[in-house]
Amino acid sequence: MEEQAEGLSELFNDGNSNASDSGKGSAAKRDHNTRIIAITSGKGGVGKTNFAVNMAIAYAQLGKKVILIDGDLGMANVNVLLNIVPQYNLMHVINKKKTMKEIIMDTEFGIKFIAGANGFSKIANLSVEELEYFANQFATLGNADIIIIDTGAGIANNVLQFVAAADEVFVVTTPEPTAITDAYGIIKIITTEIVDRTVNIKLIVNRVHSPDEGKRISERIITIVGQFLGYKIEYLGCIPEDPLVQASVIRQKPFIVVNPTSKPAVYLKHIVGRIEKTEPEFNEGVSSFLKKFLSKKR
Protein backbone atom coordinates (compact mmCIF):
# COMPACT_ATOMS: atom_id res chain seq x y z
CA MET A 1 0.00 0.00 0.00
CA GLU A 2 2.75 2.47 0.92
CA GLU A 3 4.66 1.70 -2.29
CA GLN A 4 1.48 2.29 -4.27
CA ALA A 5 0.94 5.58 -2.48
CA GLU A 6 4.48 6.72 -3.24
CA GLY A 7 4.06 5.76 -6.88
CA LEU A 8 0.78 7.63 -7.01
CA SER A 9 2.40 10.74 -5.54
CA GLU A 10 5.11 10.61 -8.20
CA LEU A 11 2.46 10.10 -10.84
CA PHE A 12 0.56 13.21 -9.81
CA ASN A 13 3.71 15.26 -9.43
CA ASP A 14 4.80 14.27 -12.92
CA GLY A 15 1.35 15.03 -14.26
CA ASN A 16 1.30 18.46 -12.66
CA SER A 17 4.82 19.21 -13.89
CA ASN A 18 3.92 18.19 -17.44
CA ALA A 19 0.75 20.28 -17.30
CA SER A 20 2.81 23.29 -16.30
CA ASP A 21 5.33 22.64 -19.05
CA SER A 22 2.57 22.46 -21.63
CA GLY A 23 0.92 25.66 -20.47
CA LYS A 24 -1.80 23.91 -18.45
CA GLY A 25 -0.63 24.70 -14.95
CA SER A 26 -4.06 26.12 -14.04
CA ALA A 27 -5.46 22.59 -13.76
CA ALA A 28 -2.99 21.78 -11.01
CA LYS A 29 -3.87 25.00 -9.26
CA ARG A 30 -7.58 24.15 -9.29
CA ASP A 31 -6.79 20.75 -7.81
CA HIS A 32 -4.74 22.47 -5.11
CA ASN A 33 -7.80 24.52 -4.11
CA THR A 34 -10.39 21.74 -4.12
CA ARG A 35 -12.01 21.40 -0.70
CA ILE A 36 -12.83 17.79 0.24
CA ILE A 37 -15.34 17.11 3.02
CA ALA A 38 -16.21 13.66 4.39
CA ILE A 39 -19.56 13.40 6.17
CA THR A 40 -19.91 10.52 8.59
CA SER A 41 -21.76 9.30 11.69
CA GLY A 42 -21.44 6.75 14.44
CA LYS A 43 -24.72 5.06 13.53
CA GLY A 44 -27.28 4.99 10.76
CA GLY A 45 -30.57 6.82 10.84
CA VAL A 46 -29.29 10.22 12.00
CA GLY A 47 -29.85 11.98 8.66
CA LYS A 48 -26.24 11.93 7.49
CA THR A 49 -26.97 11.31 3.81
CA ASN A 50 -29.83 13.80 3.75
CA PHE A 51 -27.50 16.41 5.24
CA ALA A 52 -24.80 15.62 2.67
CA VAL A 53 -27.19 15.93 -0.27
CA ASN A 54 -28.74 19.20 0.88
CA MET A 55 -25.38 20.72 1.84
CA ALA A 56 -24.05 19.94 -1.63
CA ILE A 57 -27.01 21.77 -3.16
CA ALA A 58 -26.56 24.71 -0.77
CA TYR A 59 -22.97 25.06 -1.97
CA ALA A 60 -24.09 24.89 -5.59
CA GLN A 61 -26.57 27.68 -4.89
CA LEU A 62 -23.58 29.80 -3.86
CA GLY A 63 -22.11 29.29 -7.30
CA LYS A 64 -19.66 26.53 -6.34
CA LYS A 65 -18.80 23.60 -8.57
CA VAL A 66 -19.83 20.65 -6.43
CA ILE A 67 -19.29 16.90 -6.79
CA LEU A 68 -21.20 14.61 -4.42
CA ILE A 69 -19.70 11.13 -4.07
CA ASP A 70 -21.62 8.25 -2.53
CA GLY A 71 -18.96 6.64 -0.36
CA ASP A 72 -21.38 4.36 1.49
CA LEU A 73 -20.23 1.10 -0.04
CA GLY A 74 -22.61 -1.10 1.90
CA MET A 75 -25.97 0.66 1.64
CA ALA A 76 -25.52 3.39 -0.94
CA ASN A 77 -28.66 5.54 -1.13
CA VAL A 78 -27.68 9.03 -2.25
CA ASN A 79 -29.20 8.27 -5.65
CA VAL A 80 -32.53 7.52 -3.96
CA LEU A 81 -32.68 10.97 -2.38
CA LEU A 82 -31.79 12.50 -5.75
CA ASN A 83 -34.32 10.31 -7.57
CA ILE A 84 -31.60 9.02 -9.89
CA VAL A 85 -30.94 5.52 -11.18
CA PRO A 86 -27.20 5.42 -11.98
CA GLN A 87 -26.17 3.30 -14.92
CA TYR A 88 -22.48 3.38 -14.03
CA ASN A 89 -20.44 3.73 -10.83
CA LEU A 90 -16.89 3.85 -9.52
CA MET A 91 -16.38 0.14 -10.11
CA HIS A 92 -16.71 0.71 -13.84
CA VAL A 93 -13.77 3.13 -13.60
CA ILE A 94 -11.68 0.77 -11.50
CA ASN A 95 -12.31 -1.98 -14.05
CA LYS A 96 -11.36 0.45 -16.84
CA LYS A 97 -14.72 0.04 -18.51
CA LYS A 98 -15.56 3.73 -18.16
CA THR A 99 -13.78 7.01 -17.57
CA MET A 100 -14.63 9.27 -14.65
CA LYS A 101 -16.22 11.75 -17.05
CA GLU A 102 -18.50 9.00 -18.29
CA ILE A 103 -19.83 8.07 -14.85
CA ILE A 104 -20.27 11.59 -13.42
CA MET A 105 -23.93 12.46 -13.59
CA ASP A 106 -25.44 15.90 -13.89
CA THR A 107 -28.46 16.51 -11.69
CA GLU A 108 -31.36 18.91 -11.81
CA PHE A 109 -30.07 20.50 -8.59
CA GLY A 110 -26.86 22.03 -9.95
CA ILE A 111 -24.50 19.41 -8.53
CA LYS A 112 -22.66 16.49 -10.09
CA PHE A 113 -23.01 13.01 -8.64
CA ILE A 114 -20.80 9.92 -8.59
CA ALA A 115 -22.37 6.63 -7.52
CA GLY A 116 -20.45 4.27 -5.25
CA ALA A 117 -20.05 0.53 -5.67
CA ASN A 118 -19.70 -2.56 -3.54
CA GLY A 119 -16.23 -4.04 -3.85
CA PHE A 120 -14.44 -0.69 -3.92
CA SER A 121 -11.91 -2.15 -1.45
CA LYS A 122 -10.36 -3.78 -4.50
CA ILE A 123 -8.38 -0.55 -4.81
CA ALA A 124 -5.93 -1.99 -2.26
CA ASN A 125 -4.94 -4.67 -4.77
CA LEU A 126 -4.78 -2.67 -7.97
CA SER A 127 -1.97 -3.42 -10.40
CA VAL A 128 0.37 -0.59 -11.36
CA GLU A 129 -1.46 -0.18 -14.66
CA GLU A 130 -4.88 -0.13 -12.96
CA LEU A 131 -3.62 2.28 -10.31
CA GLU A 132 -2.24 4.68 -12.91
CA TYR A 133 -5.51 4.63 -14.83
CA PHE A 134 -7.64 5.19 -11.74
CA ALA A 135 -5.34 7.91 -10.42
CA ASN A 136 -5.46 9.77 -13.71
CA GLN A 137 -9.24 9.48 -13.76
CA PHE A 138 -9.67 10.64 -10.16
CA ALA A 139 -7.40 13.59 -10.84
CA THR A 140 -9.98 15.01 -13.23
CA LEU A 141 -12.15 15.85 -10.21
CA GLY A 142 -9.72 18.65 -9.35
CA ASN A 143 -11.89 21.05 -11.35
CA ALA A 144 -14.45 21.03 -8.54
CA ASP A 145 -14.54 23.67 -5.82
CA ILE A 146 -16.10 21.26 -3.32
CA ILE A 147 -16.11 17.47 -3.17
CA ILE A 148 -18.51 16.04 -0.59
CA ILE A 149 -18.20 12.37 0.30
CA ASP A 150 -21.11 10.70 2.06
CA THR A 151 -19.41 7.84 3.89
CA GLY A 152 -21.06 4.82 5.40
CA ALA A 153 -22.11 4.93 9.03
CA GLY A 154 -19.91 3.28 11.65
CA ILE A 155 -16.29 2.21 11.65
CA ALA A 156 -15.75 0.12 8.53
CA ASN A 157 -12.27 0.34 6.99
CA ASN A 158 -13.55 2.12 3.91
CA VAL A 159 -15.18 4.77 6.11
CA LEU A 160 -11.91 5.43 7.91
CA GLN A 161 -10.05 5.64 4.60
CA PHE A 162 -12.35 8.38 3.34
CA VAL A 163 -12.21 10.17 6.69
CA ALA A 164 -8.42 9.99 6.90
CA ALA A 165 -7.99 11.42 3.42
CA ALA A 166 -10.44 14.34 3.56
CA ASP A 167 -9.58 17.94 4.44
CA GLU A 168 -12.46 18.08 6.92
CA VAL A 169 -14.73 15.56 8.62
CA PHE A 170 -18.29 16.41 9.62
CA VAL A 171 -19.81 14.09 12.23
CA VAL A 172 -23.62 14.10 12.25
CA THR A 173 -25.56 13.10 15.36
CA THR A 174 -28.98 13.63 16.94
CA PRO A 175 -30.07 14.32 20.54
CA GLU A 176 -30.83 10.62 21.09
CA PRO A 177 -28.57 9.09 23.77
CA THR A 178 -27.52 6.23 21.49
CA ALA A 179 -26.61 8.64 18.70
CA ILE A 180 -24.58 10.79 21.09
CA THR A 181 -22.72 7.74 22.38
CA ASP A 182 -22.02 6.53 18.85
CA ALA A 183 -20.89 9.99 17.76
CA TYR A 184 -18.32 9.99 20.56
CA GLY A 185 -17.35 6.46 19.54
CA ILE A 186 -16.63 7.37 15.91
CA ILE A 187 -14.70 10.47 17.01
CA LYS A 188 -12.63 8.33 19.38
CA ILE A 189 -11.80 5.86 16.62
CA ILE A 190 -10.90 8.62 14.17
CA THR A 191 -8.58 10.33 16.64
CA THR A 192 -6.89 7.11 17.75
CA GLU A 193 -6.62 5.37 14.37
CA ILE A 194 -5.38 8.39 12.41
CA VAL A 195 -2.24 9.28 14.33
CA ASP A 196 -0.06 10.76 11.58
CA ARG A 197 -1.93 14.07 11.48
CA THR A 198 -4.62 16.10 13.21
CA VAL A 199 -8.03 15.52 11.67
CA ASN A 200 -10.24 18.59 11.31
CA ILE A 201 -13.46 17.30 12.92
CA LYS A 202 -16.66 19.33 13.08
CA LEU A 203 -20.00 18.46 14.65
CA ILE A 204 -23.58 18.85 13.39
CA VAL A 205 -26.57 18.04 15.60
CA ASN A 206 -29.58 17.04 13.53
CA ARG A 207 -33.30 16.89 14.45
CA VAL A 208 -33.17 19.27 17.37
CA HIS A 209 -36.25 20.90 18.91
CA SER A 210 -34.43 24.17 19.53
CA PRO A 211 -31.03 25.79 18.94
CA ASP A 212 -30.42 25.55 22.70
CA GLU A 213 -30.78 21.78 22.51
CA GLY A 214 -28.25 21.61 19.71
CA LYS A 215 -25.81 23.77 21.62
CA ARG A 216 -26.28 21.73 24.79
CA ILE A 217 -25.69 18.41 23.00
CA SER A 218 -22.63 19.76 21.20
CA GLU A 219 -21.11 21.14 24.41
CA ARG A 220 -21.52 17.77 26.06
CA ILE A 221 -19.74 15.96 23.25
CA ILE A 222 -17.02 18.59 22.89
CA THR A 223 -16.33 18.50 26.64
CA ILE A 224 -16.10 14.71 26.76
CA VAL A 225 -13.88 14.57 23.67
CA GLY A 226 -11.57 17.20 25.15
CA GLN A 227 -11.46 15.58 28.57
CA PHE A 228 -10.93 11.94 27.55
CA LEU A 229 -9.31 12.21 24.13
CA GLY A 230 -7.48 15.52 24.45
CA TYR A 231 -8.90 16.54 21.09
CA LYS A 232 -10.56 19.76 20.01
CA ILE A 233 -13.57 19.64 17.74
CA GLU A 234 -15.80 22.44 16.49
CA TYR A 235 -19.58 22.79 16.59
CA LEU A 236 -20.91 23.96 13.23
CA GLY A 237 -24.61 24.13 14.01
CA CYS A 238 -27.88 22.24 14.08
CA ILE A 239 -30.81 21.30 11.87
CA PRO A 240 -34.29 21.46 13.46
CA GLU A 241 -36.78 18.61 13.50
CA ASP A 242 -39.38 19.27 10.81
CA PRO A 243 -41.98 17.05 9.06
CA LEU A 244 -40.87 18.66 5.80
CA VAL A 245 -37.62 16.69 5.88
CA GLN A 246 -39.29 13.28 5.98
CA ALA A 247 -41.85 14.42 3.40
CA SER A 248 -39.07 15.47 1.05
CA VAL A 249 -37.37 12.07 1.43
CA ILE A 250 -40.60 10.38 0.42
CA ARG A 251 -40.88 12.71 -2.57
CA GLN A 252 -37.20 12.02 -3.39
CA LYS A 253 -36.54 15.73 -3.58
CA PRO A 254 -34.11 17.59 -1.26
CA PHE A 255 -35.80 19.76 1.36
CA ILE A 256 -33.68 22.77 0.44
CA VAL A 257 -35.38 22.62 -2.98
CA VAL A 258 -38.87 21.70 -1.77
CA ASN A 259 -39.02 24.72 0.55
CA PRO A 260 -35.94 27.00 0.49
CA THR A 261 -37.38 29.20 3.26
CA SER A 262 -38.17 26.37 5.69
CA LYS A 263 -36.33 26.17 9.01
CA PRO A 264 -34.18 23.17 8.01
CA ALA A 265 -33.15 24.94 4.78
CA VAL A 266 -32.40 28.23 6.53
CA TYR A 267 -30.37 26.52 9.28
CA LEU A 268 -28.44 24.52 6.68
CA LYS A 269 -27.61 27.63 4.69
CA HIS A 270 -26.39 29.23 7.91
CA ILE A 271 -24.07 26.26 8.51
CA VAL A 272 -22.66 26.54 4.98
CA GLY A 273 -22.16 30.24 5.56
CA ARG A 274 -20.14 29.48 8.70
CA ILE A 275 -18.04 26.96 6.80
CA GLU A 276 -17.27 29.50 4.11
CA LYS A 277 -16.11 32.01 6.72
CA THR A 278 -13.66 29.44 8.09
CA GLU A 279 -12.10 28.51 4.77
CA PRO A 280 -8.91 26.53 5.44
CA GLU A 281 -5.70 28.26 4.46
CA PHE A 282 -4.70 25.23 2.45
CA ASN A 283 -6.84 22.60 0.68
CA GLU A 284 -4.67 19.71 -0.42
CA GLY A 285 -6.78 18.68 -3.41
CA VAL A 286 -7.69 15.37 -4.98
CA SER A 287 -4.15 14.15 -5.62
CA SER A 288 -3.24 14.36 -1.95
CA PHE A 289 -6.64 12.93 -1.02
CA LEU A 290 -6.07 9.81 -3.09
CA LYS A 291 -2.54 9.38 -1.81
CA LYS A 292 -3.78 9.47 1.80
CA PHE A 293 -6.69 7.20 0.89
CA LEU A 294 -4.28 4.56 -0.41
CA SER A 295 -1.86 5.03 2.49
CA LYS A 296 -4.48 4.40 5.22
CA LYS A 297 -3.50 1.17 6.95
CA ARG A 298 -6.27 -1.36 7.25
Coordinates of C-alpha atoms in Angstrom, one line a residue:
M1 CA 0.0 0.0 0.0
E2 CA 2.8 2.5 0.9
E3 CA 4.7 1.7 -2.3
Q4 CA 1.5 2.3 -4.3
A5 CA 0.9 5.6 -2.5
E6 CA 4.5 6.7 -3.2
G7 CA 4.1 5.8 -6.9
L8 CA 0.8 7.6 -7.0
S9 CA 2.4 10.7 -5.5
E10 CA 5.1 10.6 -8.2
L11 CA 2.5 10.1 -10.8
F12 CA 0.6 13.2 -9.8
N13 CA 3.7 15.3 -9.4
D14 CA 4.8 14.3 -12.9
G15 CA 1.4 15.0 -14.3
N16 CA 1.3 18.5 -12.7
S17 CA 4.8 19.2 -13.9
N18 CA 3.9 18.2 -17.4
A19 CA 0.8 20.3 -17.3
S20 CA 2.8 23.3 -16.3
D21 CA 5.3 22.6 -19.1
S22 CA 2.6 22.5 -21.6
G23 CA 0.9 25.7 -20.5
K24 CA -1.8 23.9 -18.4
G25 CA -0.6 24.7 -14.9
S26 CA -4.1 26.1 -14.0
A27 CA -5.5 22.6 -13.8
A28 CA -3.0 21.8 -11.0
K29 CA -3.9 25.0 -9.3
R30 CA -7.6 24.1 -9.3
D31 CA -6.8 20.8 -7.8
H32 CA -4.7 22.5 -5.1
N33 CA -7.8 24.5 -4.1
T34 CA -10.4 21.7 -4.1
R35 CA -12.0 21.4 -0.7
I36 CA -12.8 17.8 0.2
I37 CA -15.3 17.1 3.0
A38 CA -16.2 13.7 4.4
I39 CA -19.6 13.4 6.2
T40 CA -19.9 10.5 8.6
S41 CA -21.8 9.3 11.7
G42 CA -21.4 6.8 14.4
K43 CA -24.7 5.1 13.5
G44 CA -27.3 5.0 10.8
G45 CA -30.6 6.8 10.8
V46 CA -29.3 10.2 12.0
G47 CA -29.8 12.0 8.7
K48 CA -26.2 11.9 7.5
T49 CA -27.0 11.3 3.8
N50 CA -29.8 13.8 3.8
F51 CA -27.5 16.4 5.2
A52 CA -24.8 15.6 2.7
V53 CA -27.2 15.9 -0.3
N54 CA -28.7 19.2 0.9
M55 CA -25.4 20.7 1.8
A56 CA -24.1 19.9 -1.6
I57 CA -27.0 21.8 -3.2
A58 CA -26.6 24.7 -0.8
Y59 CA -23.0 25.1 -2.0
A60 CA -24.1 24.9 -5.6
Q61 CA -26.6 27.7 -4.9
L62 CA -23.6 29.8 -3.9
G63 CA -22.1 29.3 -7.3
K64 CA -19.7 26.5 -6.3
K65 CA -18.8 23.6 -8.6
V66 CA -19.8 20.7 -6.4
I67 CA -19.3 16.9 -6.8
L68 CA -21.2 14.6 -4.4
I69 CA -19.7 11.1 -4.1
D70 CA -21.6 8.2 -2.5
G71 CA -19.0 6.6 -0.4
D72 CA -21.4 4.4 1.5
L73 CA -20.2 1.1 0.0
G74 CA -22.6 -1.1 1.9
M75 CA -26.0 0.7 1.6
A76 CA -25.5 3.4 -0.9
N77 CA -28.7 5.5 -1.1
V78 CA -27.7 9.0 -2.3
N79 CA -29.2 8.3 -5.6
V80 CA -32.5 7.5 -4.0
L81 CA -32.7 11.0 -2.4
L82 CA -31.8 12.5 -5.7
N83 CA -34.3 10.3 -7.6
I84 CA -31.6 9.0 -9.9
V85 CA -30.9 5.5 -11.2
P86 CA -27.2 5.4 -12.0
Q87 CA -26.2 3.3 -14.9
Y88 CA -22.5 3.4 -14.0
N89 CA -20.4 3.7 -10.8
L90 CA -16.9 3.8 -9.5
M91 CA -16.4 0.1 -10.1
H92 CA -16.7 0.7 -13.8
V93 CA -13.8 3.1 -13.6
I94 CA -11.7 0.8 -11.5
N95 CA -12.3 -2.0 -14.0
K96 CA -11.4 0.5 -16.8
K97 CA -14.7 0.0 -18.5
K98 CA -15.6 3.7 -18.2
T99 CA -13.8 7.0 -17.6
M100 CA -14.6 9.3 -14.7
K101 CA -16.2 11.8 -17.1
E102 CA -18.5 9.0 -18.3
I103 CA -19.8 8.1 -14.9
I104 CA -20.3 11.6 -13.4
M105 CA -23.9 12.5 -13.6
D106 CA -25.4 15.9 -13.9
T107 CA -28.5 16.5 -11.7
E108 CA -31.4 18.9 -11.8
F109 CA -30.1 20.5 -8.6
G110 CA -26.9 22.0 -9.9
I111 CA -24.5 19.4 -8.5
K112 CA -22.7 16.5 -10.1
F113 CA -23.0 13.0 -8.6
I114 CA -20.8 9.9 -8.6
A115 CA -22.4 6.6 -7.5
G116 CA -20.4 4.3 -5.3
A117 CA -20.0 0.5 -5.7
N118 CA -19.7 -2.6 -3.5
G119 CA -16.2 -4.0 -3.9
F120 CA -14.4 -0.7 -3.9
S121 CA -11.9 -2.1 -1.4
K122 CA -10.4 -3.8 -4.5
I123 CA -8.4 -0.5 -4.8
A124 CA -5.9 -2.0 -2.3
N125 CA -4.9 -4.7 -4.8
L126 CA -4.8 -2.7 -8.0
S127 CA -2.0 -3.4 -10.4
V128 CA 0.4 -0.6 -11.4
E129 CA -1.5 -0.2 -14.7
E130 CA -4.9 -0.1 -13.0
L131 CA -3.6 2.3 -10.3
E132 CA -2.2 4.7 -12.9
Y133 CA -5.5 4.6 -14.8
F134 CA -7.6 5.2 -11.7
A135 CA -5.3 7.9 -10.4
N136 CA -5.5 9.8 -13.7
Q137 CA -9.2 9.5 -13.8
F138 CA -9.7 10.6 -10.2
A139 CA -7.4 13.6 -10.8
T140 CA -10.0 15.0 -13.2
L141 CA -12.2 15.9 -10.2
G142 CA -9.7 18.7 -9.3
N143 CA -11.9 21.0 -11.4
A144 CA -14.5 21.0 -8.5
D145 CA -14.5 23.7 -5.8
I146 CA -16.1 21.3 -3.3
I147 CA -16.1 17.5 -3.2
I148 CA -18.5 16.0 -0.6
I149 CA -18.2 12.4 0.3
D150 CA -21.1 10.7 2.1
T151 CA -19.4 7.8 3.9
G152 CA -21.1 4.8 5.4
A153 CA -22.1 4.9 9.0
G154 CA -19.9 3.3 11.6
I155 CA -16.3 2.2 11.6
A156 CA -15.7 0.1 8.5
N157 CA -12.3 0.3 7.0
N158 CA -13.6 2.1 3.9
V159 CA -15.2 4.8 6.1
L160 CA -11.9 5.4 7.9
Q161 CA -10.1 5.6 4.6
F162 CA -12.4 8.4 3.3
V163 CA -12.2 10.2 6.7
A164 CA -8.4 10.0 6.9
A165 CA -8.0 11.4 3.4
A166 CA -10.4 14.3 3.6
D167 CA -9.6 17.9 4.4
E168 CA -12.5 18.1 6.9
V169 CA -14.7 15.6 8.6
F170 CA -18.3 16.4 9.6
V171 CA -19.8 14.1 12.2
V172 CA -23.6 14.1 12.3
T173 CA -25.6 13.1 15.4
T174 CA -29.0 13.6 16.9
P175 CA -30.1 14.3 20.5
E176 CA -30.8 10.6 21.1
P177 CA -28.6 9.1 23.8
T178 CA -27.5 6.2 21.5
A179 CA -26.6 8.6 18.7
I180 CA -24.6 10.8 21.1
T181 CA -22.7 7.7 22.4
D182 CA -22.0 6.5 18.9
A183 CA -20.9 10.0 17.8
Y184 CA -18.3 10.0 20.6
G185 CA -17.4 6.5 19.5
I186 CA -16.6 7.4 15.9
I187 CA -14.7 10.5 17.0
K188 CA -12.6 8.3 19.4
I189 CA -11.8 5.9 16.6
I190 CA -10.9 8.6 14.2
T191 CA -8.6 10.3 16.6
T192 CA -6.9 7.1 17.7
E193 CA -6.6 5.4 14.4
I194 CA -5.4 8.4 12.4
V195 CA -2.2 9.3 14.3
D196 CA -0.1 10.8 11.6
R197 CA -1.9 14.1 11.5
T198 CA -4.6 16.1 13.2
V199 CA -8.0 15.5 11.7
N200 CA -10.2 18.6 11.3
I201 CA -13.5 17.3 12.9
K202 CA -16.7 19.3 13.1
L203 CA -20.0 18.5 14.6
I204 CA -23.6 18.9 13.4
V205 CA -26.6 18.0 15.6
N206 CA -29.6 17.0 13.5
R207 CA -33.3 16.9 14.4
V208 CA -33.2 19.3 17.4
H209 CA -36.2 20.9 18.9
S210 CA -34.4 24.2 19.5
P211 CA -31.0 25.8 18.9
D212 CA -30.4 25.6 22.7
E213 CA -30.8 21.8 22.5
G214 CA -28.3 21.6 19.7
K215 CA -25.8 23.8 21.6
R216 CA -26.3 21.7 24.8
I217 CA -25.7 18.4 23.0
S218 CA -22.6 19.8 21.2
E219 CA -21.1 21.1 24.4
R220 CA -21.5 17.8 26.1
I221 CA -19.7 16.0 23.2
I222 CA -17.0 18.6 22.9
T223 CA -16.3 18.5 26.6
I224 CA -16.1 14.7 26.8
V225 CA -13.9 14.6 23.7
G226 CA -11.6 17.2 25.1
Q227 CA -11.5 15.6 28.6
F228 CA -10.9 11.9 27.6
L229 CA -9.3 12.2 24.1
G230 CA -7.5 15.5 24.4
Y231 CA -8.9 16.5 21.1
K232 CA -10.6 19.8 20.0
I233 CA -13.6 19.6 17.7
E234 CA -15.8 22.4 16.5
Y235 CA -19.6 22.8 16.6
L236 CA -20.9 24.0 13.2
G237 CA -24.6 24.1 14.0
C238 CA -27.9 22.2 14.1
I239 CA -30.8 21.3 11.9
P240 CA -34.3 21.5 13.5
E241 CA -36.8 18.6 13.5
D242 CA -39.4 19.3 10.8
P243 CA -42.0 17.1 9.1
L244 CA -40.9 18.7 5.8
V245 CA -37.6 16.7 5.9
Q246 CA -39.3 13.3 6.0
A247 CA -41.8 14.4 3.4
S248 CA -39.1 15.5 1.1
V249 CA -37.4 12.1 1.4
I250 CA -40.6 10.4 0.4
R251 CA -40.9 12.7 -2.6
Q252 CA -37.2 12.0 -3.4
K253 CA -36.5 15.7 -3.6
P254 CA -34.1 17.6 -1.3
F255 CA -35.8 19.8 1.4
I256 CA -33.7 22.8 0.4
V257 CA -35.4 22.6 -3.0
V258 CA -38.9 21.7 -1.8
N259 CA -39.0 24.7 0.6
P260 CA -35.9 27.0 0.5
T261 CA -37.4 29.2 3.3
S262 CA -38.2 26.4 5.7
K263 CA -36.3 26.2 9.0
P264 CA -34.2 23.2 8.0
A265 CA -33.2 24.9 4.8
V266 CA -32.4 28.2 6.5
Y267 CA -30.4 26.5 9.3
L268 CA -28.4 24.5 6.7
K269 CA -27.6 27.6 4.7
H270 CA -26.4 29.2 7.9
I271 CA -24.1 26.3 8.5
V272 CA -22.7 26.5 5.0
G273 CA -22.2 30.2 5.6
R274 CA -20.1 29.5 8.7
I275 CA -18.0 27.0 6.8
E276 CA -17.3 29.5 4.1
K277 CA -16.1 32.0 6.7
T278 CA -13.7 29.4 8.1
E279 CA -12.1 28.5 4.8
P280 CA -8.9 26.5 5.4
E281 CA -5.7 28.3 4.5
F282 CA -4.7 25.2 2.4
N283 CA -6.8 22.6 0.7
E284 CA -4.7 19.7 -0.4
G285 CA -6.8 18.7 -3.4
V286 CA -7.7 15.4 -5.0
S287 CA -4.1 14.1 -5.6
S288 CA -3.2 14.4 -1.9
F289 CA -6.6 12.9 -1.0
L290 CA -6.1 9.8 -3.1
K291 CA -2.5 9.4 -1.8
K292 CA -3.8 9.5 1.8
F293 CA -6.7 7.2 0.9
L294 CA -4.3 4.6 -0.4
S295 CA -1.9 5.0 2.5
K296 CA -4.5 4.4 5.2
K297 CA -3.5 1.2 7.0
R298 CA -6.3 -1.4 7.3

